[in-house]
Amino acid sequence: MTLDLHGAGPRTSGTAGTETEGETVAPVPTAPPGDPATDRAVDVTALLERGRTLTTPELRAAVDRLAPPMDTVAAYHFGWIDAHGNPADGDGGKAVRPALAVLSAQVGGAAPELGVPGAVAVELVHNFSLLHDDLMDGDEQRRHRDTVWKVHGPAQAILVGDALFALANEVLLELGTVEAGRAARRLTVATRALIDGQAQDISFEHRERVTVEECLEMEGNKTGALLACAVSIGAVLGGADDTTADHLARYGYHLGLAFQAVDDLLGIWGDPGSTGKQTWSDLRQRKKSLPVVAALAAGGPASEKLAELLAADAKSSDFDSFSEEEFATRAALIEEAGGRTWTSEEARRQHTTAIRALDPVDMPDEVRAQLVALADFVVVRQR
Amino acid sequence: MTLDLHGAGPRTSGTAGTETEGETVAPVPTAPPGDPATDRAVDVTALLERGRTLTTPELRAAVDRLAPPMDTVAAYHFGWIDAHGNPADGDGGKAVRPALAVLSAQVGGAAPELGVPGAVAVELVHNFSLLHDDLMDGDEQRRHRDTVWKVHGPAQAILVGDALFALANEVLLELGTVEAGRAARRLTVATRALIDGQAQDISFEHRERVTVEECLEMEGNKTGALLACAVSIGAVLGGADDTTADHLARYGYHLGLAFQAVDDLLGIWGDPGSTGKQTWSDLRQRKKSLPVVAALAAGGPASEKLAELLAADAKSSDFDSFSEEEFATRAALIEEAGGRTWTSEEARRQHTTAIRALDPVDMPDEVRAQLVALADFVVVRQR
């Protein structure tokens, strides 16, 4: 199979940004002083918190509509109760999507609350896909807890996933407005992309080589499409036209790819204390993530040695008892072949493309600054 | 557990309609001569064929949008290709839903073609539920062929089911009209009911007793809700108001219950040559279908003997090697306890309720006659 980097291959020279301690990718350049779009200090924590605060009660109310035992199974999945049904204060995740959906309503000057049904619908679709993907992939842990199929069985994972997907459409369509129909259509397109991405992910498992382009397409489907929907759905509900929504979606799509590039870096080199995952997590799962794919595509001695090792690993019956050192060797080869640097640069490229996508959109300076700050947050996060 | 027939219990007297040879329930009474609604001869075969002819090309075009390998897996499920990918002329089923969706567009005077996206969306949702239910239930055969999870694995069954569900919304919402949004909302409500019904069905498996009312509720969710949607979605797409759509939905819901009562009779006493199922099919699957539940609720010696046998069967390790005679004994007890007669009468009651639900709706006589003829067809069918 021919390697294919489509002109965007890893550079092994020293031009990559120096990686500051504790930051996954090179820091996002500070905006020039006086730039009205970004010179205000944005409190990203407060922005995420606002999204969470506005969305969670509506999300819980939607999930409460499910008939037993699906309501309980869903509540367990969201981390609101433990496996015994006792209230829990689960890790709800970073809540970037709700923050974006609520913020996007403000792009055209609407109240953030108008974006809430969109935020709820996007969260429902995201969690539908987690429930089904965990089952398909056989993943036993999610957010530091046993996955739903592990606790409640495969049938409940399928059924509750289906119910969350249906509920997402219900929450939007019961608004009964033309805007809600447009929002639901965007959500459906994003959901189909999610499903396409999962299909690609599954097919990649059975293949020896995956091109960087294929990997980016898969990640765009699995992560970019729903972020694109999140950041346009609030605007649509607030009455924005399709052109505006499409520009916002483009920002979201590239933000998703930046997010995923960082995720792929954390999946190999992340600090288990921060990520909550095992060391070398993605390598243990033989994931063909961006750093791996880029390293394999780079050519040169480290790339070839890596290819040899991974090919042998695929057939090895000892893989499950590999030592830390064996994974460290693979990680070092990926880095030596340029996979780490390339992925780090790719995160920055996608970050830049995302922010530039906002240029044609007329919006309040404050909202633009917040969208930029969320993009910055996504590429410097550590979990 | 208290038995509960809610006043609609089996009668063991001889008042039940005599069952004519080859007909599952007593024949539907002929309309009085001169009744404008029903005195025209309706060619039901032609009506079903019209629905199929209008819908199938659009359904295939929708499924063709799926990315590989999901398009192939879906085509296998629909019977368009065999397990090796060769074209097949599969059993597409009776196609009652497409016929209803297309016909319902005509209720308000619109062209039948206006109902087609509704018919396609309903068929997509129906098949999404089949794909997931077969996997959850561990069913290995559907329409005389191996089920998708058996041929292509559980992950593909989940994924393609999800994709068909998303596609259903896409097909409606891309119409971009207010009516399409209303149609999509009805479809979503029906889908949630389908999911509720499957959840109930799963929970009944673990219970010793199920009341007749619970069984009817489950069957209303699993069969009634989607037929209700089918027969109202075309009308909505054609511009009918919600009151009209609700009356039509009521017809569809009760038609679904009539359909299911007949299905439950065929599941025990159906001719394997017609149904394509094994003899005593539902008894082999220990299904708590209407005749069984009604017989258990009836009381009396046959009912008690049946309860005893079924309780022992639930614990028996020999169940899988039961002879024809053992199932025949159970079927005879169900009949003796009145379960067969009650279910047959229930089919007629639901049939009557369905047709009466059309009374308040103003529609062309020809359309009314066709809806009545389809209802008649559903209760006298043999497969």
JSON list of C-alpha atoms in Angstrom, two decimals, chain A residues 67-265:
[
{"chain": "A", "resi": 67, "resn": "ALA", "atom": "CA", "xyz": [-39.97, 4.59, 30.73]},
{"chain": "A", "resi": 68, "resn": "PRO", "atom": "CA", "xyz": [-38.37, 2.36, 33.40]},
{"chain": "A", "resi": 69, "resn": "PRO", "atom": "CA", "xyz": [-35.89, 0.77, 33.38]},
{"chain": "A", "resi": 70, "resn": "MET", "atom": "CA", "xyz": [-34.47, 2.94, 30.58]},
{"chain": "A", "resi": 71, "resn": "ASP", "atom": "CA", "xyz": [-34.55, 6.10, 32.72]},
{"chain": "A", "resi": 72, "resn": "THR", "atom": "CA", "xyz": [-32.37, 4.42, 35.34]},
{"chain": "A", "resi": 73, "resn": "VAL", "atom": "CA", "xyz": [-29.96, 2.98, 32.80]},
{"chain": "A", "resi": 74, "resn": "ALA", "atom": "CA", "xyz": [-29.60, 6.40, 31.17]},
{"chain": "A", "resi": 75, "resn": "ALA", "atom": "CA", "xyz": [-29.12, 8.11, 34.55]},
{"chain": "A", "resi": 76, "resn": "TYR", "atom": "CA", "xyz": [-26.34, 5.63, 35.28]},
{"chain": "A", "resi": 77, "resn": "HIS", "atom": "CA", "xyz": [-24.71, 6.35, 31.93]},
{"chain": "A", "resi": 78, "resn": "PHE", "atom": "CA", "xyz": [-24.79, 10.12, 32.57]},
{"chain": "A", "resi": 79, "resn": "GLY", "atom": "CA", "xyz": [-23.23, 9.55, 36.00]},
{"chain": "A", "resi": 80, "resn": "TRP", "atom": "CA", "xyz": [-26.25, 10.86, 37.93]},
{"chain": "A", "resi": 81, "resn": "ILE", "atom": "CA", "xyz": [-26.63, 7.58, 39.85]},
{"chain": "A", "resi": 82, "resn": "ASP", "atom": "CA", "xyz": [-24.30, 4.69, 40.60]},
{"chain": "A", "resi": 83, "resn": "ALA", "atom": "CA", "xyz": [-24.81, 1.04, 39.63]},
{"chain": "A", "resi": 84, "resn": "HIS", "atom": "CA", "xyz": [-26.97, 0.52, 42.73]},
{"chain": "A", "resi": 85, "resn": "GLY", "atom": "CA", "xyz": [-29.24, 3.44, 41.91]},
{"chain": "A", "resi": 86, "resn": "ASN", "atom": "CA", "xyz": [-27.82, 5.81, 44.55]},
{"chain": "A", "resi": 87, "resn": "PRO", "atom": "CA", "xyz": [-27.34, 9.45, 43.57]},
{"chain": "A", "resi": 88, "resn": "ALA", "atom": "CA", "xyz": [-23.85, 10.14, 42.28]},
{"chain": "A", "resi": 89, "resn": "ASP", "atom": "CA", "xyz": [-22.00, 13.24, 41.27]},
{"chain": "A", "resi": 90, "resn": "GLY", "atom": "CA", "xyz": [-20.56, 11.88, 38.08]},
{"chain": "A", "resi": 91, "resn": "ASP", "atom": "CA", "xyz": [-17.96, 13.33, 35.81]},
{"chain": "A", "resi": 92, "resn": "GLY", "atom": "CA", "xyz": [-20.10, 15.03, 33.20]},
{"chain": "A", "resi": 93, "resn": "GLY", "atom": "CA", "xyz": [-17.12, 15.75, 31.00]},
{"chain": "A", "resi": 94, "resn": "LYS", "atom": "CA", "xyz": [-15.80, 19.08, 29.86]},
{"chain": "A", "resi": 95, "resn": "ALA", "atom": "CA", "xyz": [-19.19, 20.22, 28.49]},
{"chain": "A", "resi": 96, "resn": "VAL", "atom": "CA", "xyz": [-17.67, 21.98, 25.47]},
{"chain": "A", "resi": 97, "resn": "ARG", "atom": "CA", "xyz": [-20.66, 21.11, 23.29]},
{"chain": "A", "resi": 98, "resn": "PRO", "atom": "CA", "xyz": [-23.35, 22.65, 25.55]},
{"chain": "A", "resi": 99, "resn": "ALA", "atom": "CA", "xyz": [-21.20, 25.76, 25.99]},
{"chain": "A", "resi": 100, "resn": "LEU", "atom": "CA", "xyz": [-20.92, 26.09, 22.20]},
{"chain": "A", "resi": 101, "resn": "ALA", "atom": "CA", "xyz": [-24.63, 25.50, 21.55]},
{"chain": "A", "resi": 102, "resn": "VAL", "atom": "CA", "xyz": [-25.66, 28.13, 24.08]},
{"chain": "A", "resi": 103, "resn": "LEU", "atom": "CA", "xyz": [-23.05, 30.59, 22.86]},
{"chain": "A", "resi": 104, "resn": "SER", "atom": "CA", "xyz": [-24.03, 30.06, 19.23]},
{"chain": "A", "resi": 105, "resn": "ALA", "atom": "CA", "xyz": [-27.54, 31.36, 19.95]},
{"chain": "A", "resi": 106, "resn": "GLN", "atom": "CA", "xyz": [-25.86, 34.66, 20.84]},
{"chain": "A", "resi": 107, "resn": "VAL", "atom": "CA", "xyz": [-24.10, 34.94, 17.49]},
{"chain": "A", "resi": 108, "resn": "GLY", "atom": "CA", "xyz": [-27.17, 36.49, 15.91]},
{"chain": "A", "resi": 109, "resn": "GLY", "atom": "CA", "xyz": [-28.07, 38.38, 19.07]},
{"chain": "A", "resi": 110, "resn": "ALA", "atom": "CA", "xyz": [-30.55, 35.89, 20.55]},
{"chain": "A", "resi": 111, "resn": "ALA", "atom": "CA", "xyz": [-30.63, 34.94, 24.23]},
{"chain": "A", "resi": 112, "resn": "PRO", "atom": "CA", "xyz": [-28.37, 32.03, 25.21]},
{"chain": "A", "resi": 113, "resn": "GLU", "atom": "CA", "xyz": [-31.44, 30.16, 26.52]},
{"chain": "A", "resi": 114, "resn": "LEU", "atom": "CA", "xyz": [-32.68, 29.76, 22.94]},
{"chain": "A", "resi": 115, "resn": "GLY", "atom": "CA", "xyz": [-29.77, 27.42, 22.31]},
{"chain": "A", "resi": 116, "resn": "VAL", "atom": "CA", "xyz": [-30.62, 25.10, 25.19]},
{"chain": "A", "resi": 117, "resn": "PRO", "atom": "CA", "xyz": [-32.87, 22.61, 23.32]},
{"chain": "A", "resi": 118, "resn": "GLY", "atom": "CA", "xyz": [-30.06, 22.38, 20.77]},
{"chain": "A", "resi": 119, "resn": "ALA", "atom": "CA", "xyz": [-27.51, 21.73, 23.53]},
{"chain": "A", "resi": 120, "resn": "VAL", "atom": "CA", "xyz": [-29.76, 19.05, 25.02]},
{"chain": "A", "resi": 121, "resn": "ALA", "atom": "CA", "xyz": [-30.32, 17.39, 21.64]},
{"chain": "A", "resi": 122, "resn": "VAL", "atom": "CA", "xyz": [-26.60, 17.37, 20.85]},
{"chain": "A", "resi": 123, "resn": "GLU", "atom": "CA", "xyz": [-25.77, 15.89, 24.25]},
{"chain": "A", "resi": 124, "resn": "LEU", "atom": "CA", "xyz": [-28.42, 13.20, 23.76]},
{"chain": "A", "resi": 125, "resn": "VAL", "atom": "CA", "xyz": [-26.98, 12.26, 20.37]},
{"chain": "A", "resi": 126, "resn": "HIS", "atom": "CA", "xyz": [-23.43, 12.27, 21.74]},
{"chain": "A", "resi": 127, "resn": "ASN", "atom": "CA", "xyz": [-24.43, 9.91, 24.53]},
{"chain": "A", "resi": 128, "resn": "PHE", "atom": "CA", "xyz": [-26.46, 7.70, 22.18]},
{"chain": "A", "resi": 129, "resn": "SER", "atom": "CA", "xyz": [-23.26, 7.22, 20.19]},
{"chain": "A", "resi": 130, "resn": "LEU", "atom": "CA", "xyz": [-21.19, 6.51, 23.32]},
{"chain": "A", "resi": 131, "resn": "LEU", "atom": "CA", "xyz": [-23.64, 3.82, 24.47]},
{"chain": "A", "resi": 132, "resn": "HIS", "atom": "CA", "xyz": [-23.58, 2.06, 21.11]},
{"chain": "A", "resi": 133, "resn": "ASP", "atom": "CA", "xyz": [-19.87, 2.56, 20.38]},
{"chain": "A", "resi": 134, "resn": "ASP", "atom": "CA", "xyz": [-18.82, 1.19, 23.77]},
{"chain": "A", "resi": 135, "resn": "LEU", "atom": "CA", "xyz": [-20.83, -1.95, 23.08]},
{"chain": "A", "resi": 136, "resn": "MET", "atom": "CA", "xyz": [-19.55, -2.33, 19.50]},
{"chain": "A", "resi": 137, "resn": "ASP", "atom": "CA", "xyz": [-15.96, -1.72, 20.57]},
{"chain": "A", "resi": 138, "resn": "GLY", "atom": "CA", "xyz": [-16.23, -3.90, 23.69]},
{"chain": "A", "resi": 139, "resn": "ASP", "atom": "CA", "xyz": [-15.02, -0.99, 25.86]},
{"chain": "A", "resi": 140, "resn": "GLU", "atom": "CA", "xyz": [-15.59, -1.79, 29.51]},
{"chain": "A", "resi": 141, "resn": "GLN", "atom": "CA", "xyz": [-14.77, 1.60, 31.06]},
{"chain": "A", "resi": 142, "resn": "ARG", "atom": "CA", "xyz": [-16.00, 5.12, 30.38]},
{"chain": "A", "resi": 143, "resn": "ARG", "atom": "CA", "xyz": [-15.49, 8.14, 32.66]},
{"chain": "A", "resi": 144, "resn": "HIS", "atom": "CA", "xyz": [-13.80, 5.91, 35.26]},
{"chain": "A", "resi": 145, "resn": "ARG", "atom": "CA", "xyz": [-16.85, 3.63, 35.56]},
{"chain": "A", "resi": 146, "resn": "ASP", "atom": "CA", "xyz": [-18.08, 0.39, 34.02]},
{"chain": "A", "resi": 147, "resn": "THR", "atom": "CA", "xyz": [-19.91, 1.00, 30.75]},
{"chain": "A", "resi": 148, "resn": "VAL", "atom": "CA", "xyz": [-23.67, 0.46, 30.46]},
{"chain": "A", "resi": 149, "resn": "TRP", "atom": "CA", "xyz": [-23.47, -2.83, 28.55]},
{"chain": "A", "resi": 150, "resn": "LYS", "atom": "CA", "xyz": [-21.10, -4.13, 31.23]},
{"chain": "A", "resi": 151, "resn": "VAL", "atom": "CA", "xyz": [-23.49, -3.20, 34.08]},
{"chain": "A", "resi": 152, "resn": "HIS", "atom": "CA", "xyz": [-26.96, -3.52, 32.50]},
{"chain": "A", "resi": 153, "resn": "GLY", "atom": "CA", "xyz": [-26.27, -5.84, 29.57]},
{"chain": "A", "resi": 154, "resn": "PRO", "atom": "CA", "xyz": [-26.05, -5.33, 25.79]},
{"chain": "A", "resi": 155, "resn": "ALA", "atom": "CA", "xyz": [-29.82, -5.13, 25.21]},
{"chain": "A", "resi": 156, "resn": "GLN", "atom": "CA", "xyz": [-30.17, -2.13, 27.52]},
{"chain": "A", "resi": 157, "resn": "ALA", "atom": "CA", "xyz": [-27.17, -0.42, 25.91]},
{"chain": "A", "resi": 158, "resn": "ILE", "atom": "CA", "xyz": [-28.82, -0.76, 22.48]},
{"chain": "A", "resi": 159, "resn": "LEU", "atom": "CA", "xyz": [-32.29, 0.18, 23.69]},
{"chain": "A", "resi": 160, "resn": "VAL", "atom": "CA", "xyz": [-31.31, 3.19, 25.78]},
{"chain": "A", "resi": 161, "resn": "GLY", "atom": "CA", "xyz": [-29.02, 4.42, 23.01]},
{"chain": "A", "resi": 162, "resn": "ASP", "atom": "CA", "xyz": [-31.96, 4.25, 20.60]},
{"chain": "A", "resi": 163, "resn": "ALA", "atom": "CA", "xyz": [-34.18, 6.04, 23.11]},
{"chain": "A", "resi": 164, "resn": "LEU", "atom": "CA", "xyz": [-31.69, 8.90, 23.58]},
{"chain": "A", "resi": 165, "resn": "PHE", "atom": "CA", "xyz": [-31.42, 9.33, 19.81]},
{"chain": "A", "resi": 166, "resn": "ALA", "atom": "CA", "xyz": [-35.22, 9.48, 19.46]},
{"chain": "A", "resi": 167, "resn": "LEU", "atom": "CA", "xyz": [-35.44, 11.85, 22.42]},
{"chain": "A", "resi": 168, "resn": "ALA", "atom": "CA", "xyz": [-32.96, 14.22, 20.75]},
{"chain": "A", "resi": 169, "resn": "ASN", "atom": "CA", "xyz": [-35.28, 14.64, 17.79]},
{"chain": "A", "resi": 170, "resn": "GLU", "atom": "CA", "xyz": [-38.29, 14.90, 20.07]},
{"chain": "A", "resi": 171, "resn": "VAL", "atom": "CA", "xyz": [-36.78, 17.72, 22.12]},
{"chain": "A", "resi": 172, "resn": "LEU", "atom": "CA", "xyz": [-36.16, 19.76, 18.98]},
{"chain": "A", "resi": 173, "resn": "LEU", "atom": "CA", "xyz": [-39.26, 18.94, 16.95]},
{"chain": "A", "resi": 174, "resn": "GLU", "atom": "CA", "xyz": [-41.71, 19.57, 19.77]},
{"chain": "A", "resi": 175, "resn": "LEU", "atom": "CA", "xyz": [-40.68, 23.22, 19.59]},
{"chain": "A", "resi": 176, "resn": "GLY", "atom": "CA", "xyz": [-42.84, 23.14, 16.46]},
{"chain": "A", "resi": 177, "resn": "THR", "atom": "CA", "xyz": [-41.03, 25.98, 14.68]},
{"chain": "A", "resi": 178, "resn": "VAL", "atom": "CA", "xyz": [-39.47, 26.15, 11.22]},
{"chain": "A", "resi": 179, "resn": "GLU", "atom": "CA", "xyz": [-36.13, 26.79, 12.95]},
{"chain": "A", "resi": 180, "resn": "ALA", "atom": "CA", "xyz": [-36.53, 23.60, 14.99]},
{"chain": "A", "resi": 181, "resn": "GLY", "atom": "CA", "xyz": [-37.04, 21.63, 11.77]},
{"chain": "A", "resi": 182, "resn": "ARG", "atom": "CA", "xyz": [-33.83, 23.12, 10.36]},
{"chain": "A", "resi": 183, "resn": "ALA", "atom": "CA", "xyz": [-32.01, 22.37, 13.59]},
{"chain": "A", "resi": 184, "resn": "ALA", "atom": "CA", "xyz": [-33.25, 18.78, 13.58]},
{"chain": "A", "resi": 185, "resn": "ARG", "atom": "CA", "xyz": [-32.10, 18.37, 9.99]},
{"chain": "A", "resi": 186, "resn": "ARG", "atom": "CA", "xyz": [-28.60, 19.55, 10.92]},
{"chain": "A", "resi": 187, "resn": "LEU", "atom": "CA", "xyz": [-28.57, 17.18, 13.87]},
{"chain": "A", "resi": 188, "resn": "THR", "atom": "CA", "xyz": [-29.59, 14.29, 11.63]},
{"chain": "A", "resi": 189, "resn": "VAL", "atom": "CA", "xyz": [-26.81, 15.04, 9.15]},
{"chain": "A", "resi": 190, "resn": "ALA", "atom": "CA", "xyz": [-24.31, 15.15, 12.04]},
{"chain": "A", "resi": 191, "resn": "THR", "atom": "CA", "xyz": [-25.64, 11.87, 13.41]},
{"chain": "A", "resi": 192, "resn": "ARG", "atom": "CA", "xyz": [-25.21, 10.17, 10.05]},
{"chain": "A", "resi": 193, "resn": "ALA", "atom": "CA", "xyz": [-21.63, 11.44, 9.98]},
{"chain": "A", "resi": 194, "resn": "LEU", "atom": "CA", "xyz": [-21.07, 10.03, 13.50]},
{"chain": "A", "resi": 195, "resn": "ILE", "atom": "CA", "xyz": [-22.33, 6.66, 12.29]},
{"chain": "A", "resi": 196, "resn": "ASP", "atom": "CA", "xyz": [-20.13, 6.83, 9.18]},
{"chain": "A", "resi": 197, "resn": "GLY", "atom": "CA", "xyz": [-17.15, 7.62, 11.40]},
{"chain": "A", "resi": 198, "resn": "GLN", "atom": "CA", "xyz": [-17.84, 4.64, 13.62]},
{"chain": "A", "resi": 199, "resn": "ALA", "atom": "CA", "xyz": [-18.17, 2.41, 10.53]},
{"chain": "A", "resi": 200, "resn": "GLN", "atom": "CA", "xyz": [-14.78, 3.69, 9.31]},
{"chain": "A", "resi": 201, "resn": "ASP", "atom": "CA", "xyz": [-13.23, 3.20, 12.74]},
{"chain": "A", "resi": 202, "resn": "ILE", "atom": "CA", "xyz": [-14.43, -0.41, 12.80]},
{"chain": "A", "resi": 203, "resn": "SER", "atom": "CA", "xyz": [-13.16, -1.08, 9.27]},
{"chain": "A", "resi": 204, "resn": "PHE", "atom": "CA", "xyz": [-9.74, 0.40, 10.13]},
{"chain": "A", "resi": 205, "resn": "GLU", "atom": "CA", "xyz": [-9.30, -2.21, 12.86]},
{"chain": "A", "resi": 206, "resn": "HIS", "atom": "CA", "xyz": [-9.11, -4.90, 10.20]},
{"chain": "A", "resi": 207, "resn": "ARG", "atom": "CA", "xyz": [-6.65, -3.03, 8.02]},
{"chain": "A", "resi": 208, "resn": "GLU", "atom": "CA", "xyz": [-2.88, -2.97, 8.25]},
{"chain": "A", "resi": 209, "resn": "ARG", "atom": "CA", "xyz": [-2.48, 0.59, 6.96]},
{"chain": "A", "resi": 210, "resn": "VAL", "atom": "CA", "xyz": [-4.64, 3.67, 7.13]},
{"chain": "A", "resi": 211, "resn": "THR", "atom": "CA", "xyz": [-3.70, 6.90, 5.37]},
{"chain": "A", "resi": 212, "resn": "VAL", "atom": "CA", "xyz": [-3.50, 10.18, 7.25]},
{"chain": "A", "resi": 213, "resn": "GLU", "atom": "CA", "xyz": [-6.31, 11.47, 5.05]},
{"chain": "A", "resi": 214, "resn": "GLU", "atom": "CA", "xyz": [-8.54, 8.52, 5.95]},
{"chain": "A", "resi": 215, "resn": "CYS", "atom": "CA", "xyz": [-7.78, 9.02, 9.61]},
{"chain": "A", "resi": 216, "resn": "LEU", "atom": "CA", "xyz": [-8.68, 12.72, 9.40]},
{"chain": "A", "resi": 217, "resn": "GLU", "atom": "CA", "xyz": [-11.90, 11.90, 7.54]},
{"chain": "A", "resi": 218, "resn": "MET", "atom": "CA", "xyz": [-12.87, 9.38, 10.22]},
{"chain": "A", "resi": 219, "resn": "GLU", "atom": "CA", "xyz": [-12.07, 11.84, 13.02]},
{"chain": "A", "resi": 220, "resn": "GLY", "atom": "CA", "xyz": [-13.96, 14.58, 11.20]},
{"chain": "A", "resi": 221, "resn": "ASN", "atom": "CA", "xyz": [-16.99, 12.30, 11.16]},
{"chain": "A", "resi": 222, "resn": "LYS", "atom": "CA", "xyz": [-16.64, 11.06, 14.73]},
{"chain": "A", "resi": 223, "resn": "THR", "atom": "CA", "xyz": [-15.76, 14.37, 16.39]},
{"chain": "A", "resi": 224, "resn": "GLY", "atom": "CA", "xyz": [-15.95, 17.25, 13.93]},
{"chain": "A", "resi": 225, "resn": "ALA", "atom": "CA", "xyz": [-19.51, 16.77, 12.71]},
{"chain": "A", "resi": 226, "resn": "LEU", "atom": "CA", "xyz": [-21.17, 16.93, 16.12]},
{"chain": "A", "resi": 227, "resn": "LEU", "atom": "CA", "xyz": [-19.11, 19.94, 17.24]},
{"chain": "A", "resi": 228, "resn": "ALA", "atom": "CA", "xyz": [-20.10, 21.58, 13.95]},
{"chain": "A", "resi": 229, "resn": "CYS", "atom": "CA", "xyz": [-23.71, 20.88, 14.81]},
{"chain": "A", "resi": 230, "resn": "ALA", "atom": "CA", "xyz": [-23.32, 22.13, 18.40]},
{"chain": "A", "resi": 231, "resn": "VAL", "atom": "CA", "xyz": [-21.95, 25.50, 17.36]},
{"chain": "A", "resi": 232, "resn": "SER", "atom": "CA", "xyz": [-24.53, 26.08, 14.62]},
{"chain": "A", "resi": 233, "resn": "ILE", "atom": "CA", "xyz": [-27.67, 24.62, 16.21]},
{"chain": "A", "resi": 234, "resn": "GLY", "atom": "CA", "xyz": [-28.12, 27.45, 18.71]},
{"chain": "A", "resi": 235, "resn": "ALA", "atom": "CA", "xyz": [-27.70, 30.02, 15.94]},
{"chain": "A", "resi": 236, "resn": "VAL", "atom": "CA", "xyz": [-30.31, 28.23, 13.81]},
{"chain": "A", "resi": 237, "resn": "LEU", "atom": "CA", "xyz": [-32.74, 28.09, 16.74]},
{"chain": "A", "resi": 238, "resn": "GLY", "atom": "CA", "xyz": [-32.07, 31.80, 17.24]},
{"chain": "A", "resi": 239, "resn": "GLY", "atom": "CA", "xyz": [-33.08, 32.48, 13.63]},
{"chain": "A", "resi": 240, "resn": "ALA", "atom": "CA", "xyz": [-29.66, 32.70, 11.89]},
{"chain": "A", "resi": 241, "resn": "ASP", "atom": "CA", "xyz": [-29.60, 31.97, 8.15]},
{"chain": "A", "resi": 242, "resn": "ASP", "atom": "CA", "xyz": [-27.96, 28.90, 6.63]},
{"chain": "A", "resi": 243, "resn": "THR", "atom": "CA", "xyz": [-24.87, 30.77, 5.43]},
{"chain": "A", "resi": 244, "resn": "THR", "atom": "CA", "xyz": [-24.10, 31.96, 8.97]},
{"chain": "A", "resi": 245, "resn": "ALA", "atom": "CA", "xyz": [-24.81, 28.49, 10.33]},
{"chain": "A", "resi": 246, "resn": "ASP", "atom": "CA", "xyz": [-22.48, 26.94, 7.74]},
{"chain": "A", "resi": 247, "resn": "HIS", "atom": "CA", "xyz": [-19.61, 29.27, 8.70]},
{"chain": "A", "resi": 248, "resn": "LEU", "atom": "CA", "xyz": [-20.12, 28.40, 12.36]},
{"chain": "A", "resi": 249, "resn": "ALA", "atom": "CA", "xyz": [-20.28, 24.72, 11.46]},
{"chain": "A", "resi": 250, "resn": "ARG", "atom": "CA", "xyz": [-16.94, 25.05, 9.69]},
{"chain": "A", "resi": 251, "resn": "TYR", "atom": "CA", "xyz": [-15.44, 26.52, 12.86]},
{"chain": "A", "resi": 252, "resn": "GLY", "atom": "CA", "xyz": [-16.91, 23.61, 14.84]},
{"chain": "A", "resi": 253, "resn": "TYR", "atom": "CA", "xyz": [-15.71, 20.99, 12.40]},
{"chain": "A", "resi": 254, "resn": "HIS", "atom": "CA", "xyz": [-12.09, 22.16, 12.50]},
{"chain": "A", "resi": 255, "resn": "LEU", "atom": "CA", "xyz": [-12.30, 22.69, 16.24]},
{"chain": "A", "resi": 256, "resn": "GLY", "atom": "CA", "xyz": [-13.38, 19.05, 16.44]},
{"chain": "A", "resi": 257, "resn": "LEU", "atom": "CA", "xyz": [-10.35, 17.99, 14.44]},
{"chain": "A", "resi": 258, "resn": "ALA", "atom": "CA", "xyz": [-8.08, 20.09, 16.69]},
{"chain": "A", "resi": 259, "resn": "PHE", "atom": "CA", "xyz": [-9.77, 18.52, 19.73]},
{"chain": "A", "resi": 260, "resn": "GLN", "atom": "CA", "xyz": [-9.24, 15.05, 18.31]},
{"chain": "A", "resi": 261, "resn": "ALA", "atom": "CA", "xyz": [-5.58, 15.67, 17.46]},
{"chain": "A", "resi": 262, "resn": "VAL", "atom": "CA", "xyz": [-5.01, 16.71, 21.09]},
{"chain": "A", "resi": 263, "resn": "ASP", "atom": "CA", "xyz": [-6.99, 13.66, 22.22]},
{"chain": "A", "resi": 264, "resn": "ASP", "atom": "CA", "xyz": [-4.76, 11.43, 20.12]},
{"chain": "A", "resi": 265, "resn": "LEU", "atom": "CA", "xyz": [-1.67, 13.01, 21.70]}
]
